[in-house]
Amino acid sequence: MNQPALYARSNAAQRESVSRVLREWAGRLRWSREEQEAVLDVGCGPGDVTAQLLLPRLPSSVRVLVGHDVSEEMVRHAAAAHAALAPRLRFLCTDIAARDLPATPLGACAQQLQGFHKVFSFYALHWVVDQRTALRNIHNLLRPEGEALLLFVPSPGVETRTSWSEGCPGEEAKSDKPGNAD
């Protein structure tokens, strides 16, 4: 969808779901008290969820939150609508499934920040055709001890949330899919 204002007015169900997921899962992520962290939101759309739901839940140790979307219109709208939150919040346009991600604005940003400490994505990745490349890119954008919280619809009408940690000795990815115990 390339109608940012309409989308921002029409995403109440997604906003409620994202709020619930952030309340439930964001506290399980490891945040640094010393290091200034960089966070990425993949598929930020018009930026309302990024600015109004995600940013307020981030600790003060987060120096920058980068909202990312494949749509130039969405990114322009997000940057204009949330300009008052700059420089802590900024927006970039890149295809997360780009095979040459290091050559894109997002790749350059990640290189400048030396990778992202956390990557979030809410209701965006199921729209990506090349999910394998998108997930590989997300992995490559993360720092070695980075974490990702991804919310997407794996098949119509089914909501699944999984927290994915890599490099955490003794910790396994946790999921709240039916049948899984915490």
PDB file of C-alpha atoms in Angstrom:
ATOM      1  CA  MET A   1       0.000   0.000   0.000  1.00  0.00           C
ATOM      2  CA  ASN A   2       1.365   3.400  -0.963  1.00  0.00           C
ATOM      3  CA  GLN A   3      -1.176   5.559   0.854  1.00  0.00           C
ATOM      4  CA  PRO A   4       0.596   6.335   4.125  1.00  0.00           C
ATOM      5  CA  ALA A   5      -2.043   8.605   5.688  1.00  0.00           C
ATOM      6  CA  LEU A   6      -4.815   6.098   4.942  1.00  0.00           C
ATOM      7  CA  TYR A   7      -2.764   3.222   6.313  1.00  0.00           C
ATOM      8  CA  ALA A   8      -1.926   5.152   9.495  1.00  0.00           C
ATOM      9  CA  ARG A   9      -5.657   5.789  10.052  1.00  0.00           C
ATOM     10  CA  SER A  10      -6.639   2.187   9.284  1.00  0.00           C
ATOM     11  CA  ASN A  11      -4.192   0.038  11.227  1.00  0.00           C
ATOM     12  CA  ALA A  12      -5.908  -0.127  14.625  1.00  0.00           C
ATOM     13  CA  ALA A  13      -5.899  -3.950  14.739  1.00  0.00           C
ATOM     14  CA  GLN A  14      -2.193  -4.111  13.934  1.00  0.00           C
ATOM     15  CA  ARG A  15      -1.420  -1.397  16.493  1.00  0.00           C
ATOM     16  CA  GLU A  16      -3.264  -3.308  19.224  1.00  0.00           C
ATOM     17  CA  SER A  17      -1.472  -6.536  18.339  1.00  0.00           C
ATOM     18  CA  VAL A  18       1.933  -4.826  18.264  1.00  0.00           C
ATOM     19  CA  SER A  19       1.208  -3.192  21.642  1.00  0.00           C
ATOM     20  CA  ARG A  20       0.387  -6.587  23.116  1.00  0.00           C
ATOM     21  CA  VAL A  21       3.516  -8.202  21.632  1.00  0.00           C
ATOM     22  CA  LEU A  22       5.763  -5.384  22.880  1.00  0.00           C
ATOM     23  CA  ARG A  23       4.277  -5.597  26.387  1.00  0.00           C
ATOM     24  CA  GLU A  24       4.802  -9.353  26.394  1.00  0.00           C
ATOM     25  CA  TRP A  25       8.168  -9.726  24.648  1.00  0.00           C
ATOM     26  CA  ALA A  26      10.215  -6.496  24.727  1.00  0.00           C
ATOM     27  CA  GLY A  27      11.161  -7.045  28.373  1.00  0.00           C
ATOM     28  CA  ARG A  28      12.750 -10.374  27.468  1.00  0.00           C
ATOM     29  CA  LEU A  29      15.376  -8.687  25.304  1.00  0.00           C
ATOM     30  CA  ARG A  30      18.799  -7.854  26.746  1.00  0.00           C
ATOM     31  CA  TRP A  31      19.540  -4.130  26.824  1.00  0.00           C
ATOM     32  CA  SER A  32      22.924  -2.589  27.584  1.00  0.00           C
ATOM     33  CA  ARG A  33      23.260  -0.069  30.394  1.00  0.00           C
ATOM     34  CA  GLU A  34      26.576   1.272  29.099  1.00  0.00           C
ATOM     35  CA  GLU A  35      26.532   1.051  25.312  1.00  0.00           C
ATOM     36  CA  GLN A  36      24.487   3.361  23.128  1.00  0.00           C
ATOM     37  CA  GLU A  37      22.406   0.929  21.101  1.00  0.00           C
ATOM     38  CA  ALA A  38      21.075   1.090  17.545  1.00  0.00           C
ATOM     39  CA  VAL A  39      17.669  -0.417  16.709  1.00  0.00           C
ATOM     40  CA  LEU A  40      16.016  -1.148  13.354  1.00  0.00           C
ATOM     41  CA  ASP A  41      12.303  -1.465  12.554  1.00  0.00           C
ATOM     42  CA  VAL A  42      11.908  -3.351   9.259  1.00  0.00           C
ATOM     43  CA  GLY A  43       8.761  -2.468   7.310  1.00  0.00           C
ATOM     44  CA  CYS A  44       7.850   0.636   9.311  1.00  0.00           C
ATOM     45  CA  GLY A  45       5.234   1.842   6.817  1.00  0.00           C
ATOM     46  CA  PRO A  46       4.000   5.343   7.755  1.00  0.00           C
ATOM     47  CA  GLY A  47       6.107   5.289  10.937  1.00  0.00           C
ATOM     48  CA  ASP A  48       3.250   5.584  13.429  1.00  0.00           C
ATOM     49  CA  VAL A  49       3.935   2.228  15.101  1.00  0.00           C
ATOM     50  CA  THR A  50       7.668   2.955  15.116  1.00  0.00           C
ATOM     51  CA  ALA A  51       7.305   6.419  16.654  1.00  0.00           C
ATOM     52  CA  GLN A  52       4.306   5.921  18.931  1.00  0.00           C
ATOM     53  CA  LEU A  53       4.607   2.314  20.106  1.00  0.00           C
ATOM     54  CA  LEU A  54       8.187   1.104  19.676  1.00  0.00           C
ATOM     55  CA  LEU A  55      10.246   4.220  20.442  1.00  0.00           C
ATOM     56  CA  PRO A  56       8.575   4.930  23.831  1.00  0.00           C
ATOM     57  CA  ARG A  57       9.294   1.345  24.954  1.00  0.00           C
ATOM     58  CA  LEU A  58      13.006   1.545  24.179  1.00  0.00           C
ATOM     59  CA  PRO A  59      15.436   2.262  27.025  1.00  0.00           C
ATOM     60  CA  SER A  60      17.362   5.522  27.105  1.00  0.00           C
ATOM     61  CA  SER A  61      20.486   3.579  26.078  1.00  0.00           C
ATOM     62  CA  VAL A  62      19.077   3.442  22.517  1.00  0.00           C
ATOM     63  CA  ARG A  63      20.756   6.279  20.637  1.00  0.00           C
ATOM     64  CA  VAL A  64      19.001   5.709  17.324  1.00  0.00           C
ATOM     65  CA  LEU A  65      15.928   3.921  16.013  1.00  0.00           C
ATOM     66  CA  VAL A  66      15.917   3.509  12.247  1.00  0.00           C
ATOM     67  CA  GLY A  67      12.544   2.936  10.615  1.00  0.00           C
ATOM     68  CA  HIS A  68      12.897   1.171   7.282  1.00  0.00           C
ATOM     69  CA  ASP A  69      10.443   0.504   4.473  1.00  0.00           C
ATOM     70  CA  VAL A  70      10.552  -0.478   0.816  1.00  0.00           C
ATOM     71  CA  SER A  71       8.065   2.286  -0.116  1.00  0.00           C
ATOM     72  CA  GLU A  72       9.537   5.738  -0.761  1.00  0.00           C
ATOM     73  CA  GLU A  73       6.109   7.288  -0.119  1.00  0.00           C
ATOM     74  CA  MET A  74       5.858   5.615   3.284  1.00  0.00           C
ATOM     75  CA  VAL A  75       9.368   6.721   4.252  1.00  0.00           C
ATOM     76  CA  ARG A  76       8.758  10.325   3.118  1.00  0.00           C
ATOM     77  CA  HIS A  77       5.512  10.417   5.105  1.00  0.00           C
ATOM     78  CA  ALA A  78       7.150   8.865   8.195  1.00  0.00           C
ATOM     79  CA  ALA A  79      10.092  11.278   8.104  1.00  0.00           C
ATOM     80  CA  ALA A  80       7.800  14.308   7.770  1.00  0.00           C
ATOM     81  CA  ALA A  81       5.226  13.142  10.333  1.00  0.00           C
ATOM     82  CA  HIS A  82       7.850  12.342  12.972  1.00  0.00           C
ATOM     83  CA  ALA A  83      10.520  14.954  12.208  1.00  0.00           C
ATOM     84  CA  ALA A  84      10.347  16.260  15.783  1.00  0.00           C
ATOM     85  CA  LEU A  85      11.831  12.958  17.014  1.00  0.00           C
ATOM     86  CA  ALA A  86      14.992  13.287  14.900  1.00  0.00           C
ATOM     87  CA  PRO A  87      17.879  12.592  15.266  1.00  0.00           C
ATOM     88  CA  ARG A  88      16.959   9.721  17.637  1.00  0.00           C
ATOM     89  CA  LEU A  89      14.435   8.476  15.054  1.00  0.00           C
ATOM     90  CA  ARG A  90      15.201   8.409  11.350  1.00  0.00           C
ATOM     91  CA  PHE A  91      13.775   6.650   8.309  1.00  0.00           C
ATOM     92  CA  LEU A  92      15.375   4.950   5.295  1.00  0.00           C
ATOM     93  CA  CYS A  93      14.027   3.402   2.100  1.00  0.00           C
ATOM     94  CA  THR A  94      15.539   0.066   1.018  1.00  0.00           C
ATOM     95  CA  ASP A  95      14.286  -3.363   0.028  1.00  0.00           C
ATOM     96  CA  ILE A  96      15.118  -5.690   2.932  1.00  0.00           C
ATOM     97  CA  ALA A  97      15.376  -8.505   0.386  1.00  0.00           C
ATOM     98  CA  ALA A  98      17.992  -6.677  -1.709  1.00  0.00           C
ATOM     99  CA  ARG A  99      20.757  -9.059  -2.704  1.00  0.00           C
ATOM    100  CA  ASP A 100      23.254  -6.177  -2.560  1.00  0.00           C
ATOM    101  CA  LEU A 101      22.144  -4.819   0.827  1.00  0.00           C
ATOM    102  CA  PRO A 102      25.589  -3.427   1.789  1.00  0.00           C
ATOM    103  CA  ALA A 103      25.346  -1.079  -1.234  1.00  0.00           C
ATOM    104  CA  THR A 104      21.964   0.352  -0.113  1.00  0.00           C
ATOM    105  CA  PRO A 105      21.256   3.256   2.277  1.00  0.00           C
ATOM    106  CA  LEU A 106      20.305   0.727   4.963  1.00  0.00           C
ATOM    107  CA  GLY A 107      23.547  -1.189   4.447  1.00  0.00           C
ATOM    108  CA  ALA A 108      25.546   2.044   4.704  1.00  0.00           C
ATOM    109  CA  CYS A 109      23.673   3.011   7.867  1.00  0.00           C
ATOM    110  CA  ALA A 110      24.346  -0.387   9.432  1.00  0.00           C
ATOM    111  CA  GLN A 111      28.024  -0.102   8.561  1.00  0.00           C
ATOM    112  CA  GLN A 112      28.225   3.380  10.102  1.00  0.00           C
ATOM    113  CA  LEU A 113      26.506   2.102  13.286  1.00  0.00           C
ATOM    114  CA  GLN A 114      28.582  -1.104  13.255  1.00  0.00           C
ATOM    115  CA  GLY A 115      25.387  -3.133  13.035  1.00  0.00           C
ATOM    116  CA  PHE A 116      22.118  -3.103  14.927  1.00  0.00           C
ATOM    117  CA  HIS A 117      21.713  -4.351  18.478  1.00  0.00           C
ATOM    118  CA  LYS A 118      18.027  -5.141  17.919  1.00  0.00           C
ATOM    119  CA  VAL A 119      15.805  -5.598  14.884  1.00  0.00           C
ATOM    120  CA  PHE A 120      12.024  -5.417  15.104  1.00  0.00           C
ATOM    121  CA  SER A 121       9.482  -6.059  12.377  1.00  0.00           C
ATOM    122  CA  PHE A 122       5.717  -5.937  12.745  1.00  0.00           C
ATOM    123  CA  TYR A 123       3.363  -7.261  10.054  1.00  0.00           C
ATOM    124  CA  ALA A 124       5.749  -6.637   7.168  1.00  0.00           C
ATOM    125  CA  LEU A 125       7.836  -9.732   6.420  1.00  0.00           C
ATOM    126  CA  HIS A 126       4.920 -11.806   5.140  1.00  0.00           C
ATOM    127  CA  TRP A 127       4.706  -9.349   2.208  1.00  0.00           C
ATOM    128  CA  VAL A 128       8.325 -10.020   1.191  1.00  0.00           C
ATOM    129  CA  VAL A 129       8.611 -12.410  -1.756  1.00  0.00           C
ATOM    130  CA  ASP A 130      12.211 -13.489  -1.096  1.00  0.00           C
ATOM    131  CA  GLN A 131      11.942 -14.177   2.629  1.00  0.00           C
ATOM    132  CA  ARG A 132      15.123 -16.242   2.731  1.00  0.00           C
ATOM    133  CA  THR A 133      17.198 -13.266   1.558  1.00  0.00           C
ATOM    134  CA  ALA A 134      15.272 -10.877   3.822  1.00  0.00           C
ATOM    135  CA  LEU A 135      15.952 -13.019   6.893  1.00  0.00           C
ATOM    136  CA  ARG A 136      19.594 -13.459   5.906  1.00  0.00           C
ATOM    137  CA  ASN A 137      19.879  -9.677   5.556  1.00  0.00           C
ATOM    138  CA  ILE A 138      18.279  -9.146   8.969  1.00  0.00           C
ATOM    139  CA  HIS A 139      20.758 -11.607  10.440  1.00  0.00           C
ATOM    140  CA  ASN A 140      23.654  -9.821   8.732  1.00  0.00           C
ATOM    141  CA  LEU A 141      22.452  -6.407   9.953  1.00  0.00           C
ATOM    142  CA  LEU A 142      22.527  -7.599  13.563  1.00  0.00           C
ATOM    143  CA  ARG A 143      25.603  -7.370  15.722  1.00  0.00           C
ATOM    144  CA  PRO A 144      26.971 -10.758  16.844  1.00  0.00           C
ATOM    145  CA  GLU A 145      24.996 -10.677  20.128  1.00  0.00           C
ATOM    146  CA  GLY A 146      22.013  -8.920  18.528  1.00  0.00           C
ATOM    147  CA  GLU A 147      18.385  -9.948  18.881  1.00  0.00           C
ATOM    148  CA  ALA A 148      15.332  -9.793  16.644  1.00  0.00           C
ATOM    149  CA  LEU A 149      11.629  -9.677  17.448  1.00  0.00           C
ATOM    150  CA  LEU A 150       9.624 -10.413  14.309  1.00  0.00           C
ATOM    151  CA  LEU A 151       5.829 -10.487  14.054  1.00  0.00           C
ATOM    152  CA  PHE A 152       4.371 -11.700  10.789  1.00  0.00           C
ATOM    153  CA  VAL A 153       1.564 -13.797   9.405  1.00  0.00           C
ATOM    154  CA  PRO A 154       3.016 -17.133   8.197  1.00  0.00           C
ATOM    155  CA  SER A 155      -0.269 -18.133   6.586  1.00  0.00           C
ATOM    156  CA  PRO A 156      -3.646 -16.388   6.293  1.00  0.00           C
ATOM    157  CA  GLY A 157      -5.373 -15.886   9.617  1.00  0.00           C
ATOM    158  CA  VAL A 158      -2.606 -17.346  11.801  1.00  0.00           C
ATOM    159  CA  GLU A 159      -0.650 -15.049  14.121  1.00  0.00           C
ATOM    160  CA  THR A 160       2.723 -16.303  15.371  1.00  0.00           C
ATOM    161  CA  ARG A 161       5.257 -14.545  17.588  1.00  0.00           C
ATOM    162  CA  THR A 162       8.786 -15.790  18.050  1.00  0.00           C
ATOM    163  CA  SER A 163      11.734 -14.184  19.771  1.00  0.00           C
ATOM    164  CA  TRP A 164      15.034 -15.185  18.247  1.00  0.00           C
ATOM    165  CA  SER A 165      18.311 -14.940  20.105  1.00  0.00           C
ATOM    166  CA  GLU A 166      21.625 -15.973  18.684  1.00  0.00           C
ATOM    167  CA  GLY A 167      24.800 -16.423  20.626  1.00  0.00           C
ATOM    168  CA  CYS A 168      23.142 -16.551  24.046  1.00  0.00           C
ATOM    169  CA  PRO A 169      24.605 -19.506  25.903  1.00  0.00           C
ATOM    170  CA  GLY A 170      21.899 -21.479  27.646  1.00  0.00           C
ATOM    171  CA  GLU A 171      19.025 -19.609  26.022  1.00  0.00           C
ATOM    172  CA  GLU A 172      16.744 -20.951  23.362  1.00  0.00           C
ATOM    173  CA  ALA A 173      14.350 -19.050  21.134  1.00  0.00           C
ATOM    174  CA  LYS A 174      10.995 -18.768  22.850  1.00  0.00           C
ATOM    175  CA  SER A 175       7.691 -18.976  21.072  1.00  0.00           C
ATOM    176  CA  ASP A 176       4.137 -18.649  22.262  1.00  0.00           C
ATOM    177  CA  LYS A 177       2.704 -20.895  19.556  1.00  0.00           C
ATOM    178  CA  PRO A 178       0.077 -23.299  20.910  1.00  0.00           C
ATOM    179  CA  GLY A 179       1.675 -26.335  22.488  1.00  0.00           C
ATOM    180  CA  ASN A 180       4.939 -24.617  23.442  1.00  0.00           C
ATOM    181  CA  ALA A 181       5.667 -24.154  27.123  1.00  0.00           C
ATOM    182  CA  ASP A 182       7.664 -21.203  28.470  1.00  0.00           C
TER     183      ASP A 182
END
